[in-house]
PDB file of C-alpha atoms in Angstrom:
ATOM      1  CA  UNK A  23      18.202  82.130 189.492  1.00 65.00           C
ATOM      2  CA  UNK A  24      14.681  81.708 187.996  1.00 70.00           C
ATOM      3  CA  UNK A  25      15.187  83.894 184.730  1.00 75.00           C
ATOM      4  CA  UNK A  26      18.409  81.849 183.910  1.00 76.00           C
ATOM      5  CA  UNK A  27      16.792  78.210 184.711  1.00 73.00           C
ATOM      6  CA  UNK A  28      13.565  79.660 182.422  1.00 71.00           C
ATOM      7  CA  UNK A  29      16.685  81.028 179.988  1.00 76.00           C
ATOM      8  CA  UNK A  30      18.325  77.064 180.124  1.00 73.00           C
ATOM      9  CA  UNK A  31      14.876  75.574 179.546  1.00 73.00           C
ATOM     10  CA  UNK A  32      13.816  77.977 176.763  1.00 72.00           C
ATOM     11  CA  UNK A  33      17.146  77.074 174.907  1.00 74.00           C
ATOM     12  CA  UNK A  34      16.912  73.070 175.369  1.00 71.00           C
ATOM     13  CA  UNK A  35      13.212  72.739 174.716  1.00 69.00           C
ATOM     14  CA  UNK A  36      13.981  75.041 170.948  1.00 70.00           C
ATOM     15  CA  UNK A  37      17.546  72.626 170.474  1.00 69.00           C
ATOM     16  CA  UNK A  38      14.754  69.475 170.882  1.00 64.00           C
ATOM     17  CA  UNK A  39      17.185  68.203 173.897  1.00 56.00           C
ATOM     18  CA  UNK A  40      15.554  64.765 174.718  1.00 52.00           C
ATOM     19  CA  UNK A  41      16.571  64.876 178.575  1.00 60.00           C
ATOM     20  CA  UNK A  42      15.810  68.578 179.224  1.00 62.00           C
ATOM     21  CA  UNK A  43      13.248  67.189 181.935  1.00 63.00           C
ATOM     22  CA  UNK A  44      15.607  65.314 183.981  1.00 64.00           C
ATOM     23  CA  UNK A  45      18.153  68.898 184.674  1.00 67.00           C
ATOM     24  CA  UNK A  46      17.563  71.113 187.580  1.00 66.00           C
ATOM     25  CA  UNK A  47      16.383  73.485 185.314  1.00 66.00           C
ATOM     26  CA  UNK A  48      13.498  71.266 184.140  1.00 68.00           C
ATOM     27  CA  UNK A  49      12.698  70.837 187.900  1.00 71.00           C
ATOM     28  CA  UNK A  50      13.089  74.829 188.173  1.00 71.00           C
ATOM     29  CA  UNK A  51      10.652  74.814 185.360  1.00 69.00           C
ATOM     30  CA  UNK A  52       7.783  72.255 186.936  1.00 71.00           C
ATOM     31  CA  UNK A  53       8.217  74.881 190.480  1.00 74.00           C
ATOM     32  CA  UNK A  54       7.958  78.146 188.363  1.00 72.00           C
ATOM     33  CA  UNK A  55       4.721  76.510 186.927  1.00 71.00           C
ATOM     34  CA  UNK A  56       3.374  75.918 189.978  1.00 69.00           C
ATOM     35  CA  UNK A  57       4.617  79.239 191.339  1.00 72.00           C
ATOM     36  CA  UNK A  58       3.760  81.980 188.909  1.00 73.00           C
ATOM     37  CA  UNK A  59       0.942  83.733 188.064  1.00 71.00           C
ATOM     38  CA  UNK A  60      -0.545  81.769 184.589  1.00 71.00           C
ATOM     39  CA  UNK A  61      -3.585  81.177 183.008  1.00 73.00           C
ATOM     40  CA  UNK A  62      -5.199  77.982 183.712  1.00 75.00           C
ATOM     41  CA  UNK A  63      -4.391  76.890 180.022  1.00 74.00           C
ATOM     42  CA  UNK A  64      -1.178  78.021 180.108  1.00 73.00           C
ATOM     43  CA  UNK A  65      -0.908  75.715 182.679  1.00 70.00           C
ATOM     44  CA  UNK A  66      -2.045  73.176 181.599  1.00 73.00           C
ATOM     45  CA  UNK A  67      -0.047  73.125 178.729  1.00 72.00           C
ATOM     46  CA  UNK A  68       2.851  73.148 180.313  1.00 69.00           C
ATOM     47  CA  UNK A  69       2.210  71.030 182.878  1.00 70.00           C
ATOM     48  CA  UNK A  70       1.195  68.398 180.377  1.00 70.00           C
ATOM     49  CA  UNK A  71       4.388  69.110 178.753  1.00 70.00           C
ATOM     50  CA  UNK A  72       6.461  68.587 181.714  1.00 68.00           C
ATOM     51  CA  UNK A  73       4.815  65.281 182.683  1.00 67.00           C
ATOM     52  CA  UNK A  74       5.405  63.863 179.272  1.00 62.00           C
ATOM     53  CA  UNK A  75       8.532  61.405 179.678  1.00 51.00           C
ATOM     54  CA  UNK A  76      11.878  62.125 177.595  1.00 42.00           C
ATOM     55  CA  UNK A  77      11.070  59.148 175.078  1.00 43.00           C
ATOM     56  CA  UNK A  78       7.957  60.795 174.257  1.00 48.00           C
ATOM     57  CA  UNK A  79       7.556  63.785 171.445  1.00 48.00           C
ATOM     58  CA  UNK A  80       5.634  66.357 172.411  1.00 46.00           C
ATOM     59  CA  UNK A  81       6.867  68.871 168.883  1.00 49.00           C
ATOM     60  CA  UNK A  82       3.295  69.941 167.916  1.00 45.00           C
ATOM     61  CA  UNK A  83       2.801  72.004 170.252  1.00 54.00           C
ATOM     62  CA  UNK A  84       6.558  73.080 170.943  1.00 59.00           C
ATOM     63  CA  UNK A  85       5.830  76.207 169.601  1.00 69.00           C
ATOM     64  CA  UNK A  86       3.193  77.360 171.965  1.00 73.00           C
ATOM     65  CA  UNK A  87       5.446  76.224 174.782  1.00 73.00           C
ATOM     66  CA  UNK A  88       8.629  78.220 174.020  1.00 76.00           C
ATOM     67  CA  UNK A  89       6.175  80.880 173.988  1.00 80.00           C
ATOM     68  CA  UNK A  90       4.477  80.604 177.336  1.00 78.00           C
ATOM     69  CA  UNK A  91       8.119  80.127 178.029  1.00 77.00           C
ATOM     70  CA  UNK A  92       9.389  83.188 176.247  1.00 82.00           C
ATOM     71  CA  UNK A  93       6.563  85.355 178.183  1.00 82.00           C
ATOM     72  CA  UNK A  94       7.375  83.716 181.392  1.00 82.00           C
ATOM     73  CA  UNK A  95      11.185  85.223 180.594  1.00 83.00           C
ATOM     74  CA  UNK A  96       9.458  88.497 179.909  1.00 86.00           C
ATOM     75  CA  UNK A  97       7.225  88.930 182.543  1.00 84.00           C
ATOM     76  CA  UNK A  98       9.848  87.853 185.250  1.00 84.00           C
ATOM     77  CA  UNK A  99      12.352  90.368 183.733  1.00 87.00           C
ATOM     78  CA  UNK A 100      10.063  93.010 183.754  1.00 89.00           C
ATOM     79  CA  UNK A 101       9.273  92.179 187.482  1.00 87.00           C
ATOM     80  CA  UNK A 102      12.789  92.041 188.426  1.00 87.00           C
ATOM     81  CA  UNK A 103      13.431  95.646 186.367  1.00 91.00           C
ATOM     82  CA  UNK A 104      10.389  96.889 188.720  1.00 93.00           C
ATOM     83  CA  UNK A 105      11.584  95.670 191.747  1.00 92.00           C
ATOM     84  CA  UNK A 106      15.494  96.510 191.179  1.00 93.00           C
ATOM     85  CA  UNK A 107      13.479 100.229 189.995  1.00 95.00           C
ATOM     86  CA  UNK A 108      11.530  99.944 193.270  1.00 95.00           C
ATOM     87  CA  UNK A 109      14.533  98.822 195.157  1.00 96.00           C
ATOM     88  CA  UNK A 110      17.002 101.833 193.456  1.00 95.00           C
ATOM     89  CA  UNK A 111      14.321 104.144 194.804  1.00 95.00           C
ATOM     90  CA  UNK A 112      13.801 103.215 197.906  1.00 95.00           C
ATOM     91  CA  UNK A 113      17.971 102.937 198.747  1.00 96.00           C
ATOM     92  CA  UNK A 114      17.750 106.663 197.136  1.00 96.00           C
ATOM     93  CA  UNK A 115      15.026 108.267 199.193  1.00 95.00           C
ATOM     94  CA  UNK A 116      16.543 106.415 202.258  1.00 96.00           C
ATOM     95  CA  UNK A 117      20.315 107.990 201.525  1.00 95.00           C
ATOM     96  CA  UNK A 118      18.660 111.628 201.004  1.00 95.00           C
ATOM     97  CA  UNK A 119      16.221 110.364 204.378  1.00 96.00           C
ATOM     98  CA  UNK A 120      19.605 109.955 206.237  1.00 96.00           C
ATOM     99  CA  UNK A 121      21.349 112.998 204.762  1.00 95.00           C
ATOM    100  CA  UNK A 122      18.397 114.897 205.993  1.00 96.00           C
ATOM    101  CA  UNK A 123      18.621 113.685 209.264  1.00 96.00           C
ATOM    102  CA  UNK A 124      22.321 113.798 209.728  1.00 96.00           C
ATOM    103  CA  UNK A 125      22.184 117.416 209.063  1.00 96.00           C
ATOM    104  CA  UNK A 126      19.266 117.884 211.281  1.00 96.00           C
ATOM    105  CA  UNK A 127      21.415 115.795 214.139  1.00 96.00           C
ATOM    106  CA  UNK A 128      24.300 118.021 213.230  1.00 96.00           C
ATOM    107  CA  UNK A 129      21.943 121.466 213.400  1.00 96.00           C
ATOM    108  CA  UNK A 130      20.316 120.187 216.808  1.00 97.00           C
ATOM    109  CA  UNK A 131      23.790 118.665 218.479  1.00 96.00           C
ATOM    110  CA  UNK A 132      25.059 122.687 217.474  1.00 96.00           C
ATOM    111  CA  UNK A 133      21.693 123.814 219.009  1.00 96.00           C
ATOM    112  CA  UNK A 134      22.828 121.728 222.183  1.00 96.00           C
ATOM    113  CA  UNK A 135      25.809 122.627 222.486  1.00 95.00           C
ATOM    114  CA  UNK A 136      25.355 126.429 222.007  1.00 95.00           C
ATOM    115  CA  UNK A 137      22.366 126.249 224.538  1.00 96.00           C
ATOM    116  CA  UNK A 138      24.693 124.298 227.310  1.00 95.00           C
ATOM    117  CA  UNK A 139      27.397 126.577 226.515  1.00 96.00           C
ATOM    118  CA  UNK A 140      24.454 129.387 227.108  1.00 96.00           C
ATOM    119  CA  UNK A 141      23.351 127.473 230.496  1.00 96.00           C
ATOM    120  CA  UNK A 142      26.818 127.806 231.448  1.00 95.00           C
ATOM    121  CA  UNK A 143      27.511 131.242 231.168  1.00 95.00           C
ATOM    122  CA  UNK A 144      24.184 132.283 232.216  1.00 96.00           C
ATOM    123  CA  UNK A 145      25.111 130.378 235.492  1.00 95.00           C
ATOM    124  CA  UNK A 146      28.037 131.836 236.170  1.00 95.00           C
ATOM    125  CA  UNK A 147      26.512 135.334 235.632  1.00 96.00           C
ATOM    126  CA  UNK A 148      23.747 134.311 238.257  1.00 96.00           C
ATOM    127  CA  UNK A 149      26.783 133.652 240.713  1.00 96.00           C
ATOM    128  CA  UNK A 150      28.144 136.462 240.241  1.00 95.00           C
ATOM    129  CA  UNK A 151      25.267 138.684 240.187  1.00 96.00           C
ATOM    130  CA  UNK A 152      24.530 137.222 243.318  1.00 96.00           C
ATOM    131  CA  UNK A 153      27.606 137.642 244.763  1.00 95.00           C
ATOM    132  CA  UNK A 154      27.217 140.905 243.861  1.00 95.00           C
ATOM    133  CA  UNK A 155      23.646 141.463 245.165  1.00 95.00           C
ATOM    134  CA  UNK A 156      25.074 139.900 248.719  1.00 95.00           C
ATOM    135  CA  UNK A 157      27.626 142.696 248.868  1.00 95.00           C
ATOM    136  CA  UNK A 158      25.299 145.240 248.197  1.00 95.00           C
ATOM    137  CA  UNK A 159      23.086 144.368 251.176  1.00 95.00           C
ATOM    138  CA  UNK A 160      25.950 144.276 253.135  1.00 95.00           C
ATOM    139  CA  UNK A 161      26.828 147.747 252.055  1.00 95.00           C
ATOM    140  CA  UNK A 162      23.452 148.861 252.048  1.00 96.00           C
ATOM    141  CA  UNK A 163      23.486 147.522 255.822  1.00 95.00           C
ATOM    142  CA  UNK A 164      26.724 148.915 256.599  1.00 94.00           C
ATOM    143  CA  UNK A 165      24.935 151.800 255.562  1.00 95.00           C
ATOM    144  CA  UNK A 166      22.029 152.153 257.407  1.00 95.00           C
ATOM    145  CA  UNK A 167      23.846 151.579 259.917  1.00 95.00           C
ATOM    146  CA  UNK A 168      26.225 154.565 259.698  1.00 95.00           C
ATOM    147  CA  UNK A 169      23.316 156.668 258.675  1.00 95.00           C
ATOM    148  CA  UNK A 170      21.582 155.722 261.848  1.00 94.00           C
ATOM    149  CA  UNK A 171      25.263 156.884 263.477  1.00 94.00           C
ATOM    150  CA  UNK A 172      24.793 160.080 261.706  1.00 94.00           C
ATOM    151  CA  UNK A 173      21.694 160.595 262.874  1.00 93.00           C
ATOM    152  CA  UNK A 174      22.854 160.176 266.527  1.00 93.00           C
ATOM    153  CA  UNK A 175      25.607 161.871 265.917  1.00 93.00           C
ATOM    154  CA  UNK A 176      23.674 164.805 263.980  1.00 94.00           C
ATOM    155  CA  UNK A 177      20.795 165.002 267.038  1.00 93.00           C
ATOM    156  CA  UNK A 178      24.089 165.432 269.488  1.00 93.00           C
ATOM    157  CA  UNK A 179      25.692 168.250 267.899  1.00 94.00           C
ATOM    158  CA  UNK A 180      22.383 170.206 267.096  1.00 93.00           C
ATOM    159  CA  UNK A 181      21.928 170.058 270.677  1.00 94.00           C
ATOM    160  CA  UNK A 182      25.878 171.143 271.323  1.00 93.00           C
ATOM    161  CA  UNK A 183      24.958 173.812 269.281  1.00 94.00           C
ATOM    162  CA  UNK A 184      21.746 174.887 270.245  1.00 94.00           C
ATOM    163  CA  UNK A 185      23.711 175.126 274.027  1.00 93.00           C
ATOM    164  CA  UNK A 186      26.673 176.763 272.174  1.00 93.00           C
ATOM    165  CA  UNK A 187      24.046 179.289 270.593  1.00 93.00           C
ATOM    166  CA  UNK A 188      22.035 180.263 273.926  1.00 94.00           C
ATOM    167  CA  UNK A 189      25.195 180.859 275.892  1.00 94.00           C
ATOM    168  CA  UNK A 190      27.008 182.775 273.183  1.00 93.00           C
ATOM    169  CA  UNK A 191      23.551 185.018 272.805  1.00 93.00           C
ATOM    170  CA  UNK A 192      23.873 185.403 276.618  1.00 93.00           C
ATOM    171  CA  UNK A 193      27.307 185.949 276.591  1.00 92.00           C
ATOM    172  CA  UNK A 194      26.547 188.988 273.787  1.00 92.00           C
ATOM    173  CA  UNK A 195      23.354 190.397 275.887  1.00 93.00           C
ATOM    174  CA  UNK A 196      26.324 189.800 278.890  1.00 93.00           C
ATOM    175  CA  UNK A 197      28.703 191.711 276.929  1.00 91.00           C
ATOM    176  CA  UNK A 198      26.156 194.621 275.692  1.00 90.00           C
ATOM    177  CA  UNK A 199      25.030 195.018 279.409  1.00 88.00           C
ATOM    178  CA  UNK A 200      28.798 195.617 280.408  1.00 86.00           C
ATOM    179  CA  UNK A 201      29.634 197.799 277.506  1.00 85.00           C
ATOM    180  CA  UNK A 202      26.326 200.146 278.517  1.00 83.00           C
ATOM    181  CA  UNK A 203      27.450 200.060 282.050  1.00 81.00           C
ATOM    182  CA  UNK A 204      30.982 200.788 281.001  1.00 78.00           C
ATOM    183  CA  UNK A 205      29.646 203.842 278.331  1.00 79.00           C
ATOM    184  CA  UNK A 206      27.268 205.235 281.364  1.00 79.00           C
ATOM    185  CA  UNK A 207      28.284 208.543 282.410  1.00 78.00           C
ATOM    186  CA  UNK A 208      28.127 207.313 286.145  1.00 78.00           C
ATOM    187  CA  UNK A 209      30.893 204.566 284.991  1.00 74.00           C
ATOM    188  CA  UNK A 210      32.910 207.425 283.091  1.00 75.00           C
ATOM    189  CA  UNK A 211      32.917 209.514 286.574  1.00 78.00           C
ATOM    190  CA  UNK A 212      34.171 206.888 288.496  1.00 77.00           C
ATOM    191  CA  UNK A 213      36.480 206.016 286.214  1.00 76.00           C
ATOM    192  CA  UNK A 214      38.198 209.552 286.200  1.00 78.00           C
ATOM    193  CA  UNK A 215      38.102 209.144 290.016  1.00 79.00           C
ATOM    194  CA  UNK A 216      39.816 206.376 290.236  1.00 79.00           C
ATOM    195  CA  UNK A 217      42.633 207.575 288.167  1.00 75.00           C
ATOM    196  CA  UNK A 218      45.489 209.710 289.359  1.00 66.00           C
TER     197      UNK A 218
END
């Protein structure tokens, strides 16, 4: 990684290793020069540094370079801390983002399945209540129908007994027209005459 090629170079460049600039990490060192953020004189220095060749001595300024180094370290430890920070957060809110939403899947799949389950027996009650509604019309028709009988059948007998009615109030004016003949005194006489 960068911090430990910056951590290799740091190390050989205090030891005064003649052929630090010929490792990967001094060609880690020349990219990270090009590649990070510096002030122009900062890198300058170090790019004059790095194009010095190993059989050159470059010790008076040493110093300064271990600690554009040294600050390089820093700053891209501090950047990784922020981004692993940054990183740690975002995996965090994501894991509570997905608990949140499991349990919201898990609320609306119960939702689902109690409204289905609802659909269901909300259906079956509309069969039957409309089985049930059928048979009522067909009793209401049956009904009307033997109402209608009824009727008929009510109309006839009134009339039966209307007829029954005027001949039995005929029959009693009959009947108290024989039993005043019968009580006359002219009946009573011929009665007695017709008797031994």
């Amino acid at each position: 990684t960068n911090i430990a090629a910056l951590t290799k170079a740091t190390a050989a460049i205090e030891k005064g290793t003649a052929g630090f600039l010929q490792t990967s990490a001094g060609a880690k060192l020349r990219q990270l020069t090009v590649d990070m953020d510096l002030s122009a004189a900062d890198r300058d220095i170090l790019s004059a540094f790095l194009s010095t060749g190993a059989s050159e001595q470059y010790a008076p300024q040493s110093g300064q370079i271990i600690g554009i180094l040294k600050q390089m370290h820093e700053t891209m430890e501090k950047d990784l801390a922020e981004a692993t920070a940054q990183e740690e957060a975002a995996i965090k809110s994501y894991e509570e983002l997905m608990a949140a939403k499991t349990k919201e899947v898990e609320a609306l799949t119960a939702a689902i399945e109690s409204k289905t389950k609802l659909i269901g027996e909300l259906g079956v009650a509309i069969v039957n209540l409309k089985e049930s509604l059928d048979d009522t019309q067909k009793g209401l028709l049956a009904d009307e129908k033997f109402l209608k009988e009824l009727e008929t059948s009510c109309a006839t007998k009134t009339k039966e007994w209307e007829e029954r009615s005027k001949t039995r109030a005929e029959e009693l004016v009959a009947l108290a027209d024989t039993i005043k003949v019968l009580n006359d005194d002219d009946a009573l006489e011929l009665f007695k005459k017709t008797l031994p």
